[in-house]
XYZ file of C-alpha atoms in Angstrom:
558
model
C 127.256 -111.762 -61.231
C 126.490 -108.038 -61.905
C 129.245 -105.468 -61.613
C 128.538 -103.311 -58.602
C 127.733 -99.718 -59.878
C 125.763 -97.007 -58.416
C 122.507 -95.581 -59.266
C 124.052 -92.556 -61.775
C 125.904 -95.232 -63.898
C 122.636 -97.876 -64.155
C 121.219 -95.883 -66.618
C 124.088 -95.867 -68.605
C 124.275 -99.480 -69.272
C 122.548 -102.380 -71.182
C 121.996 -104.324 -67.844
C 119.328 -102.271 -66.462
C 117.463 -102.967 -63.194
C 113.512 -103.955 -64.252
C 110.133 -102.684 -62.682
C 107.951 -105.705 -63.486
C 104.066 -105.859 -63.608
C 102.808 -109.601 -63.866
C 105.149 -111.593 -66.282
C 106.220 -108.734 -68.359
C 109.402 -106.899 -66.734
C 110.189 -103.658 -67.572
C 113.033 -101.517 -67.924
C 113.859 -98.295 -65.597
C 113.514 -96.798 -69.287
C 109.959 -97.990 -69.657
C 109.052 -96.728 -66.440
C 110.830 -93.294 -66.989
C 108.107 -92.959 -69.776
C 105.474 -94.308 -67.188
C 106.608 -91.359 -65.174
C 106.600 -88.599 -67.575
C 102.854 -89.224 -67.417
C 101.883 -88.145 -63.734
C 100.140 -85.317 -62.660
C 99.733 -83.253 -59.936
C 96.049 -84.152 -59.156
C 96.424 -87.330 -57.093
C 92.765 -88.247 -58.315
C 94.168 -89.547 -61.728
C 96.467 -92.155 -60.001
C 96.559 -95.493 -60.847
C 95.160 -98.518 -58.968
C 96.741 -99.244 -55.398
C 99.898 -100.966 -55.603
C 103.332 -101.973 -53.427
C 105.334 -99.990 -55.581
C 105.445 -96.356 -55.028
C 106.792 -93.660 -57.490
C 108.407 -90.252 -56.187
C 108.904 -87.406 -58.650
C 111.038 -84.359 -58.073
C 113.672 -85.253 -55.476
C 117.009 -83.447 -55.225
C 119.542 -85.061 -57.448
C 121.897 -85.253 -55.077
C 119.359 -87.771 -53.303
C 120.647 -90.721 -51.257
C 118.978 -94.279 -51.163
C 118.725 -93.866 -47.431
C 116.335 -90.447 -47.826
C 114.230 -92.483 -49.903
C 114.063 -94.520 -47.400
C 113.375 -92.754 -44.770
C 110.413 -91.129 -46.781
C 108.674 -94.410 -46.598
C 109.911 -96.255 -43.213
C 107.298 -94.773 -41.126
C 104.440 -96.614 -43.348
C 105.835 -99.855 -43.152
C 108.598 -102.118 -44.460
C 110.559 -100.682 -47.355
C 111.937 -103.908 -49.602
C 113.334 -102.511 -52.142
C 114.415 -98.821 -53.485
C 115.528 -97.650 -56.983
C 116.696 -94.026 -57.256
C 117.277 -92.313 -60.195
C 119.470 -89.438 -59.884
C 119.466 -87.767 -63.278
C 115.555 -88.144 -63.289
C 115.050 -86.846 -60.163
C 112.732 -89.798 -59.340
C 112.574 -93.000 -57.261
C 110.616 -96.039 -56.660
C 109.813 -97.660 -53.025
C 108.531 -101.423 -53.065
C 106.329 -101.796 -49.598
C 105.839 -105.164 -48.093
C 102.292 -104.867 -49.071
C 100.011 -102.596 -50.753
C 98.272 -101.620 -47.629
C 101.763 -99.447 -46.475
C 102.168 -98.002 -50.040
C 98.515 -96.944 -49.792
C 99.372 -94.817 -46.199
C 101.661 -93.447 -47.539
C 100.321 -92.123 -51.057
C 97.277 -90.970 -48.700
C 99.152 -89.127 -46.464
C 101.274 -87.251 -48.848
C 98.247 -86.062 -51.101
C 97.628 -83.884 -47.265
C 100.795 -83.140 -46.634
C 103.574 -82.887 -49.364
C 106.761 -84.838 -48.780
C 109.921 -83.378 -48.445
C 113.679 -84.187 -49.217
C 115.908 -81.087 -47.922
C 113.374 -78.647 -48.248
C 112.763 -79.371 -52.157
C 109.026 -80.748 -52.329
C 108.392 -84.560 -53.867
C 105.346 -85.621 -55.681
C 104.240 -89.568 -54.417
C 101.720 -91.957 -56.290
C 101.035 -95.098 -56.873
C 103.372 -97.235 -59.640
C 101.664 -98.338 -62.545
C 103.935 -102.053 -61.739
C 103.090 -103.862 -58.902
C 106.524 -105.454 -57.924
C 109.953 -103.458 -57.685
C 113.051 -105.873 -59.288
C 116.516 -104.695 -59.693
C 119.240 -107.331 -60.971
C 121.788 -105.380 -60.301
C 123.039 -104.853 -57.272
C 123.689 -101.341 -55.687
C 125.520 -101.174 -52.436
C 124.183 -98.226 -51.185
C 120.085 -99.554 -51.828
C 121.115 -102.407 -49.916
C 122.673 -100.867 -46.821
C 119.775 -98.191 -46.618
C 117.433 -101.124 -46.733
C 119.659 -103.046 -44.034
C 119.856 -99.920 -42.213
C 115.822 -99.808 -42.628
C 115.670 -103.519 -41.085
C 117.822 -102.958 -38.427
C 115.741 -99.662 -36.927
C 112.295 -101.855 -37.438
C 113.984 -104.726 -35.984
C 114.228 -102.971 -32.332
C 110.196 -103.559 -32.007
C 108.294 -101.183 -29.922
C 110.902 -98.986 -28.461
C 110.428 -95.499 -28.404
C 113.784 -93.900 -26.277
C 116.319 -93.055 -28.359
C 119.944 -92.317 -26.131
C 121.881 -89.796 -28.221
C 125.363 -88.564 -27.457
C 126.722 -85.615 -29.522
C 130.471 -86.232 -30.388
C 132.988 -83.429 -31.240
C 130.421 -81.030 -29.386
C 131.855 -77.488 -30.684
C 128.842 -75.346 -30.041
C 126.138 -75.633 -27.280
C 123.453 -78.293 -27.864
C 120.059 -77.578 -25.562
C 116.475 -79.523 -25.671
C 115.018 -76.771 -27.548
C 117.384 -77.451 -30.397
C 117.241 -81.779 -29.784
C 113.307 -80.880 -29.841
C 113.849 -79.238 -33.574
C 115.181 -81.880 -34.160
C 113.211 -85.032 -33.389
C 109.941 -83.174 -33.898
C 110.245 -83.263 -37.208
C 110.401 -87.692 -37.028
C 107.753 -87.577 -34.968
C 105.928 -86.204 -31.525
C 108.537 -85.976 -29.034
C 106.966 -86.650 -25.358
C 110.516 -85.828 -22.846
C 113.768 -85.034 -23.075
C 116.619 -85.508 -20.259
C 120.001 -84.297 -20.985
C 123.284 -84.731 -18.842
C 126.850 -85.075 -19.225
C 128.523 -88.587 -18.638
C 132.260 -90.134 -19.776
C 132.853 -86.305 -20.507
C 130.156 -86.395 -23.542
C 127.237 -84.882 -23.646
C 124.122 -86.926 -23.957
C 120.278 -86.908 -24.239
C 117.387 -89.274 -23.917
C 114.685 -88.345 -26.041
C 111.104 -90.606 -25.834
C 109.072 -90.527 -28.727
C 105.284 -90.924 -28.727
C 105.439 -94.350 -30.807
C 107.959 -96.919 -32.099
C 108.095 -95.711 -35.931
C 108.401 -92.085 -34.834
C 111.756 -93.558 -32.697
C 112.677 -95.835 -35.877
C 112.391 -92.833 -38.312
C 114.754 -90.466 -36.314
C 117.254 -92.873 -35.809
C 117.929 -94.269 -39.292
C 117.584 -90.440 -40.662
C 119.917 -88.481 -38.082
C 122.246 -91.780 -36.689
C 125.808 -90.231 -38.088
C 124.483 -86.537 -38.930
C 126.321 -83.331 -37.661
C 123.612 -80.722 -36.446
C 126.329 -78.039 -37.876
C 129.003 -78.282 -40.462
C 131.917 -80.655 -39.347
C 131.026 -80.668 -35.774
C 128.349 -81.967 -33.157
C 128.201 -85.134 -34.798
C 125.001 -87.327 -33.618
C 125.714 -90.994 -32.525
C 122.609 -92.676 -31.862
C 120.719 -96.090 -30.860
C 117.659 -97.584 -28.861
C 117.734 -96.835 -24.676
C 116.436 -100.139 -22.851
C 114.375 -97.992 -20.780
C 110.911 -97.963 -22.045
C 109.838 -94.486 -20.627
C 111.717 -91.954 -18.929
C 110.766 -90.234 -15.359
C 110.883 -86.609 -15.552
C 110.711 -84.399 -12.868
C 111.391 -80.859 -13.708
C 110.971 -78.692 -16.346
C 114.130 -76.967 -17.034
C 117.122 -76.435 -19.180
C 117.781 -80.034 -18.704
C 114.820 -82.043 -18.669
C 111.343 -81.628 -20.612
C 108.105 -83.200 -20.270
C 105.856 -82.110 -22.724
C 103.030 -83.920 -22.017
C 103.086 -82.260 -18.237
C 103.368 -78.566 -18.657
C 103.019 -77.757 -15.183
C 106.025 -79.520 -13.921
C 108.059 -77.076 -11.370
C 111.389 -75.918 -12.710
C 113.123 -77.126 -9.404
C 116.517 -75.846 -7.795
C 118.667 -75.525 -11.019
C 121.739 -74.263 -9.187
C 123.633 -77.294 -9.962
C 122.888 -76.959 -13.478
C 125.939 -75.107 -13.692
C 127.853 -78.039 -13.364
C 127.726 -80.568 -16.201
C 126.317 -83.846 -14.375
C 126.488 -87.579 -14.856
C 122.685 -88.288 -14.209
C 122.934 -92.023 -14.574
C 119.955 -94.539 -15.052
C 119.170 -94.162 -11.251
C 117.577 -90.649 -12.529
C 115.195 -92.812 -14.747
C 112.639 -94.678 -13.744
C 110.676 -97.707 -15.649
C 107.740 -97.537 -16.902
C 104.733 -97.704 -19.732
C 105.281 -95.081 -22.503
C 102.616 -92.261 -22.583
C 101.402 -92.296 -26.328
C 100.269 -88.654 -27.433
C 97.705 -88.447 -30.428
C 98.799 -87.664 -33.686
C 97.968 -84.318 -34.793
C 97.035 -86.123 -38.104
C 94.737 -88.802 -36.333
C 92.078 -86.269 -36.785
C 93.281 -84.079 -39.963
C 93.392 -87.124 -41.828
C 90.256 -88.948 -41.931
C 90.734 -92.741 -41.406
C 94.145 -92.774 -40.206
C 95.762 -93.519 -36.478
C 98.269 -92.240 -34.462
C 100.998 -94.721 -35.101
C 99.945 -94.638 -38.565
C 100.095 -90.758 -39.357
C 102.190 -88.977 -36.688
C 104.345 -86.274 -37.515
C 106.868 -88.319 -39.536
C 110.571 -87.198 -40.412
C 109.776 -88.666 -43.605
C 108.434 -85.602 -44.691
C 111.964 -84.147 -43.617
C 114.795 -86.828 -43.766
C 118.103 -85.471 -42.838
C 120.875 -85.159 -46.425
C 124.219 -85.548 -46.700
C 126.793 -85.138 -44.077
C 124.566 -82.566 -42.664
C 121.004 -81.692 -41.258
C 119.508 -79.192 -44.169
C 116.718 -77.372 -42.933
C 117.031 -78.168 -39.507
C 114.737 -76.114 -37.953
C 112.456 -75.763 -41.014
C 108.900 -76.446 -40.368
C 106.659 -78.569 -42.386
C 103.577 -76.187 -43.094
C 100.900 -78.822 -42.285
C 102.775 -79.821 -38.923
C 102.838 -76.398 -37.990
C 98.796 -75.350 -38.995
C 97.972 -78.717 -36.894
C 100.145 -77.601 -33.629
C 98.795 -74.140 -33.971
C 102.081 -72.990 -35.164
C 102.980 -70.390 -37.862
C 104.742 -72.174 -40.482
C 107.584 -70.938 -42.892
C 111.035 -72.257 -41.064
C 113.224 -70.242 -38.677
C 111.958 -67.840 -36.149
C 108.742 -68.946 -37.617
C 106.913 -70.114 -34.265
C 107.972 -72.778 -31.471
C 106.656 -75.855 -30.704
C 106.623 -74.804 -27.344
C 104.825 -71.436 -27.591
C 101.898 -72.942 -25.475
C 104.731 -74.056 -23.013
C 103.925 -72.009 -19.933
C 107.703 -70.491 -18.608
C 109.476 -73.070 -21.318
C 110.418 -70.913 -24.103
C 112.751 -71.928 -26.157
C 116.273 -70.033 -26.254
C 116.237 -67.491 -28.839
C 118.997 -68.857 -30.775
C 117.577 -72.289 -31.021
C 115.223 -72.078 -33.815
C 117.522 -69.402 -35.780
C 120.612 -71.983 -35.567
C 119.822 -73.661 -38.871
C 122.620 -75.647 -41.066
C 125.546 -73.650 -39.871
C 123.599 -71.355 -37.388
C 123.446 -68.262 -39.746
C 120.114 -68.204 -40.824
C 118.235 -65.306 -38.954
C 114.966 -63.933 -40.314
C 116.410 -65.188 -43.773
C 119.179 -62.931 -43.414
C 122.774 -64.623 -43.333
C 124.777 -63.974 -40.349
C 128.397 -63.195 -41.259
C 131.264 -62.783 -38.252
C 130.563 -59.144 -37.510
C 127.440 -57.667 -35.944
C 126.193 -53.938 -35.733
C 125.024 -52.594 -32.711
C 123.448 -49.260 -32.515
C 121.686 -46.856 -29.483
C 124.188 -46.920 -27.547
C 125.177 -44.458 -25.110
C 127.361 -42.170 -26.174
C 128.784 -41.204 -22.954
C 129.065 -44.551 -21.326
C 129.881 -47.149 -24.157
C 133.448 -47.947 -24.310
C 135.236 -50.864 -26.325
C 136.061 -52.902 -23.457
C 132.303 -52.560 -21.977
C 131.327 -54.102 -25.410
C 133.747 -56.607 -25.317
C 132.689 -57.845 -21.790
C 128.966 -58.193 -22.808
C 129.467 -59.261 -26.251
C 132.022 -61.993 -25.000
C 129.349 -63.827 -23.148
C 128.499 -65.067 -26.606
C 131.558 -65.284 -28.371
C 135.152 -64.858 -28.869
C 135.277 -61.138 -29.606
C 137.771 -60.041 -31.878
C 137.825 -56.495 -32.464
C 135.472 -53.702 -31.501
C 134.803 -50.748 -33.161
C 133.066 -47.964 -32.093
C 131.709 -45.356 -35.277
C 133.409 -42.167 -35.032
C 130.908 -40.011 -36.659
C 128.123 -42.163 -35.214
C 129.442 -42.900 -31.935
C 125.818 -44.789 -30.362
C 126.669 -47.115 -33.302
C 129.165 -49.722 -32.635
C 130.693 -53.084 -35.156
C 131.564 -55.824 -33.564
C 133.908 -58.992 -34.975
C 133.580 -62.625 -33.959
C 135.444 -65.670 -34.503
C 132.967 -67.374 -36.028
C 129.586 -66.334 -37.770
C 127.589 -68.716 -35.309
C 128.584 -66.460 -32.333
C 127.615 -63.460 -34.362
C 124.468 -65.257 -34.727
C 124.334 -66.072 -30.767
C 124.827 -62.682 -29.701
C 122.091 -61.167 -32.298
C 119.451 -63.596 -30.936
C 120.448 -63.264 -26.827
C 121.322 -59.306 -26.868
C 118.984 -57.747 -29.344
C 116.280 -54.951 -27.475
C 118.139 -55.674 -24.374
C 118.473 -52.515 -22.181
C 121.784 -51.229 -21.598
C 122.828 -47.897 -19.458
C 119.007 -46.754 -20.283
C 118.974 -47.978 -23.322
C 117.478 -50.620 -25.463
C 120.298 -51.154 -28.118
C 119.603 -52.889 -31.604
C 122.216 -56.217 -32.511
C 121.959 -56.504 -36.303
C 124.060 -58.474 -38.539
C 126.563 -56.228 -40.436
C 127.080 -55.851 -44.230
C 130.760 -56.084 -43.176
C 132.937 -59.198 -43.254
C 135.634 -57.812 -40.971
C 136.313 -54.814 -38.295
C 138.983 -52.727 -40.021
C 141.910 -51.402 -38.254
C 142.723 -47.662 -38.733
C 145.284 -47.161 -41.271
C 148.985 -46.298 -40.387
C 149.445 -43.014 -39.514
C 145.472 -42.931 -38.221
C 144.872 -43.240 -34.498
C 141.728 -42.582 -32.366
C 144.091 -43.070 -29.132
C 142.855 -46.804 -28.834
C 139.234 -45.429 -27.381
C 137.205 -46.159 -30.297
C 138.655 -49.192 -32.136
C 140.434 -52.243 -30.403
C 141.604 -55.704 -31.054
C 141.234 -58.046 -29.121
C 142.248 -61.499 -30.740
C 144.619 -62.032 -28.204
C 142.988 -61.318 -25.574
C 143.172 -64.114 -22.650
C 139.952 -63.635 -21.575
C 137.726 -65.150 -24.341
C 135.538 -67.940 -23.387
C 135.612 -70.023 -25.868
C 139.387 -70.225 -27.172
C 138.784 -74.555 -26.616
C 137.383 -76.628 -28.605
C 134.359 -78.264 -27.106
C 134.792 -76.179 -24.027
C 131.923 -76.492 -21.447
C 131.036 -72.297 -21.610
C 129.363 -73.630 -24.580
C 126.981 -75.656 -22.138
C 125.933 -72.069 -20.232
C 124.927 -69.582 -22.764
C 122.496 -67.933 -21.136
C 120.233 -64.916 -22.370
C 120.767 -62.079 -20.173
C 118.898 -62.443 -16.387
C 118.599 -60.742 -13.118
C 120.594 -63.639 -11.718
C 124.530 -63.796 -12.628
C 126.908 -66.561 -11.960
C 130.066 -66.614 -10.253
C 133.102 -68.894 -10.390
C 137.114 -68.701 -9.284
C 136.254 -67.320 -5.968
C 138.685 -66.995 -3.529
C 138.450 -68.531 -0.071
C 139.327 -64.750 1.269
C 136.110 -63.291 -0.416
C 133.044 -62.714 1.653
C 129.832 -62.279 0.725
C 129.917 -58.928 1.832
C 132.786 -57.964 -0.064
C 131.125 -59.037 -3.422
C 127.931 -57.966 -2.415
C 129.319 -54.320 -1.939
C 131.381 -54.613 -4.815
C 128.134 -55.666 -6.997
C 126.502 -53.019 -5.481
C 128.142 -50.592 -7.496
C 125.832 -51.314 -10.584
C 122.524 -51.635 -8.718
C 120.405 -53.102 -5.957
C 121.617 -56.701 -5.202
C 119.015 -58.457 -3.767
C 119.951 -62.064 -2.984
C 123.275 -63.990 -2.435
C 124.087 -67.296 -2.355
C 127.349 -69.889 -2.408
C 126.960 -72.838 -3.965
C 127.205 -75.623 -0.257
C 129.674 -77.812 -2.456
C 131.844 -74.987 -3.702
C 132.509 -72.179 -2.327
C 134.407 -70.810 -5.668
C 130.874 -70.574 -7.237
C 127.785 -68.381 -6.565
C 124.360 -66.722 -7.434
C 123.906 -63.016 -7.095
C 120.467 -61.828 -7.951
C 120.263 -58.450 -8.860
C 116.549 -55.875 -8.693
C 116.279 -55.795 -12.562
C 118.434 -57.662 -15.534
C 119.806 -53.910 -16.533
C 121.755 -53.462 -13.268
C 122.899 -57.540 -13.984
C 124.104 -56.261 -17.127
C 125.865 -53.629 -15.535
C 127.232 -56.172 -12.811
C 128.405 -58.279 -15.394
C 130.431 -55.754 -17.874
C 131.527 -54.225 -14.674
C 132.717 -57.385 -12.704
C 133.843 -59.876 -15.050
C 138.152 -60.218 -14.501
C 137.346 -58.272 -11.237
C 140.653 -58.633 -9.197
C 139.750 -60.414 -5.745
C 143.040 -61.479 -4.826
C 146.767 -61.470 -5.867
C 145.925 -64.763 -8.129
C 142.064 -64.259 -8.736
C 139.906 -62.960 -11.040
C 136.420 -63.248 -11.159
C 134.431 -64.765 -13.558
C 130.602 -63.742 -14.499
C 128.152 -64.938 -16.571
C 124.222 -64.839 -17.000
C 122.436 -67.451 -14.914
C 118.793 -69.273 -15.935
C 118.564 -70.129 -12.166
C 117.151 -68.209 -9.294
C 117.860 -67.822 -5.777
């Protein structure tokens, strides 16, 4: 019996795994040589066979992005990756998968974390490694297992250790990339938040779930637990911040007042069905190839490591087929054609560790400039800014005093706040939301004071929103809106009372208590300035001896 060793040490040893062709087995060494001699023009490729040969993939490669390259052509039987080469070798089941799949990546490059791979044909037609590696064979039992679930296409996902908000436009960023996602229902149940996500066919579902099944969507957090719904469709009926049907764009957006509370759906909300298959946006840019053959496959972008590189990273020929601009984040949205559904502006900038905006990384502190002079203050800034994020300290420039730095906790809410508050108008205003060059708000120096009315700290301060872990604020970051929500009520307030009180900041328009809970409530106001207004001037408004109230921005409307 073999010694178990992993791929980097194979090559090092006399007891090599062997590509074979006929009777005549050959070495990885011998086919290292056979691989020097490919070229980029995939017209001098060998004859069709089973075993396919990938050039340029990260070192850093895992047998289960290999893969995942191949699963959506067929069964994967064997895999050899070579780390120090850079290269690998897929045996199909027959020669008909391998061919798919050399076909479709002459169109469309494949792609492992964003570095582009080169496929062909093997000059050997079978794949035989007698040693064993432990991590080929899980990613192969890991292959079986997804293919082994048959035609289901609804993946359930539930995000563990959910630190930052998770919403459909970012699940769609996702998925898209394994496939063409056709709905989306999220809710909250056992305290977790969860998602059902139906893909257009069976591979498309099989390819997500062996590639993101155990993947954080950021670093060390939001971790992705994943497996096959028994429902075979899912029944949506609104189009909203919580469910998505994207193959029925004119779906109403319904009352969405509840929405502020996070809600156990249940399978009741689902209802059975037969699976709506979309075409392929290759069925027709490929010539001879199907829709279960040749969908948007995550193949092209299989997730690596411990984390989802490139998350929101487009593949070029994806985006020219969905009429998309191509070239990663803020690039385009699949749902630009989405009539009222687009996406939230921080979805498709949160990449690996949500920093990524424009190509510009996002450190903790963000600069905000136009302000008004006369108006701004510290603790205005610290209201509006805190929607986003735990604001730490706020400085206000003292020879520049419409330009303002601002310090998060975290570069992620720096990153939130950019995207949501950016050209929104504030006292008459549009202000700018940049990231800074600065990796912290300074403090002025002993013996320097501006009386506390330009520079404050506020790391302290009780009223940030998102001081716990996991916390559900994360689940209502809004971008700002006409319509505000209200919580901690007291039974004493009236709607009169707060509608006078809101009145202060501009012309309120509609009111309403939520019937369940009177501690909660919608204010509209005439334009989203005068709710921005409402909201840095009534959030920790004192109603009552023990009550403060608590605003945010709402997506709903009364």
């Amino acid at each position: 019996m073999a010694s178990l060793r992993g791929s980097d040490e194979l090559l090092g040893h006399s007891q090599l795994p062997m590509v074979t062709n006929g009777a005549s087995p050959l070495t990885v060494m011998d086919a290292n040589n056979d691989a020097k001699k490919v070229k980029l023009d995939q017209s001098q490729v060998g004859p069709p066979s089973k075993v396919v040969h990938i050039r340029s993939i990260p070192t850093d490669a895992s047998e289960a992005e290999v893969v995942a390259l191949g699963l959506p052509f067929g069964k994967v039987t064997n895999v050899l990756v070579m780390k120090k080469k850079n290269q690998a070798f897929l045996e199909f089941g027959d020669e008909n998968q391998a061919s798919t799949m050399v076909s479709y990546h002459t169109e469309v490059p494949a792609n492992i974390r964003g570095r582009t791979a080169y496929v062909q044909f093997s000059t050997h037609k079978e794949l035989k490694t007698e040693v064993v590696n432990p991590a080929a064979q899980a990613a192969l039992q890991a292959a079986d297992s997804v293919q082994g679930e048959g035609q289901k296409t609804v993946l359930r996902v539930i995000v563990e250790n959910m630190i930052y908000p998770v919403t459909i436009e970012v699940l769609y960023q996702i998925f898209t990339k394994f496939g063409t996602v056709l709905k989306i229902i999220t809710f909250t149940k056992n305290n977790s938040f969860q998602a059902l996500i139906q893909m257009a066919d069976p591979v498309a579902a099989q390819a997500g779930k062996l590639s993101l099944d155990g993947q954080n969507i950021y670093t060390g957090c939001n971790s992705l637990r994943i497996d096959f719904s028994k429902l075979s469709s899912l029944n949506v009926k609104y189009n909203n911040e919580k469910s998505r049907d994207y193959t029925n764009p004119s779906l109403p957006t319904g009352d969405s007042i509840a929405h502020h509370h996070p809600m156990d759906h249940g399978a009741a909300a689902f209802a059975l069905g037969t699976p709506s298959v979309l075409a392929s946006p290759f069925a027709t840019a490929v010539p001879g190839f199907g829709a279960t053959q040749l969908t948007a496959y995550g193949a092209a972008h299989p997730a690596g490591g411990t984390q989802l590189d490139g998350l929101y990273h487009t593949n070029p020929f994806t985006a020219q087929m969905r009429g998309l601009p191509a070239g990663g984040a803020g690039g385009g949205s699949p749902l630009a054609g989405f009539p009222g559904m687009q996406p939230s502006p921080g979805a498709t900038s949160m990449g690996l560790a949500g920093l990524q905006l424009g190509g510009m990384t996002t450190g903790p502190v963000v600069l905000v400039s136009n302000l008004s002079e006369e108006m701004v203050t510290p603790d205005a800034l610290f209201t509006l800014f805190g929607v986003y994020g735990d604001v730490h300290r706020v400085k206000i420039l003292f020879n520049k005093k419409d330009n303002a730095l601002i310090q998060f906790a975290e570069p992620k809410q720096a990153a939130l706040a950019i995207q949501y508050l950016d050209k929104v108008k504030v006292w008459d205003k549009q202000i700018r939301v940049a990231p800074s060059k600065h990796p912290v708000v300074q403090m002025p120096k002993d013996g320097q004071t501006d009386g506390g009315q330009l520079t404050k700290d506020y790391t302290n301060s009780p009223l940030h929103r998102f001081k716990k872990k996991g916390s559900k604020n994360y689940q209502n970051i809004y971008p700002p809106s006409a319509t505000l929500h209200l919580s901690n009520i007291p039974p004493t307030a009236t709607e009169e009372e707060l509608k006078e009180a809101f009145g202060k900041h501009g012309v309120v328009k509609n009111f309403k208590f939520f019937p369940k809970d009177r501690k909660m409530a919608l204010i509209e106001m005439s334009q989203v300035e005068e709710a921005v207004l409402g909201l840095m001037g009534m959030h920790n408004y004192q109603l009552s001896d023990s009550s403060h109230l608590r605003v945010s921005f709402s997506k709903s409307t009364i």
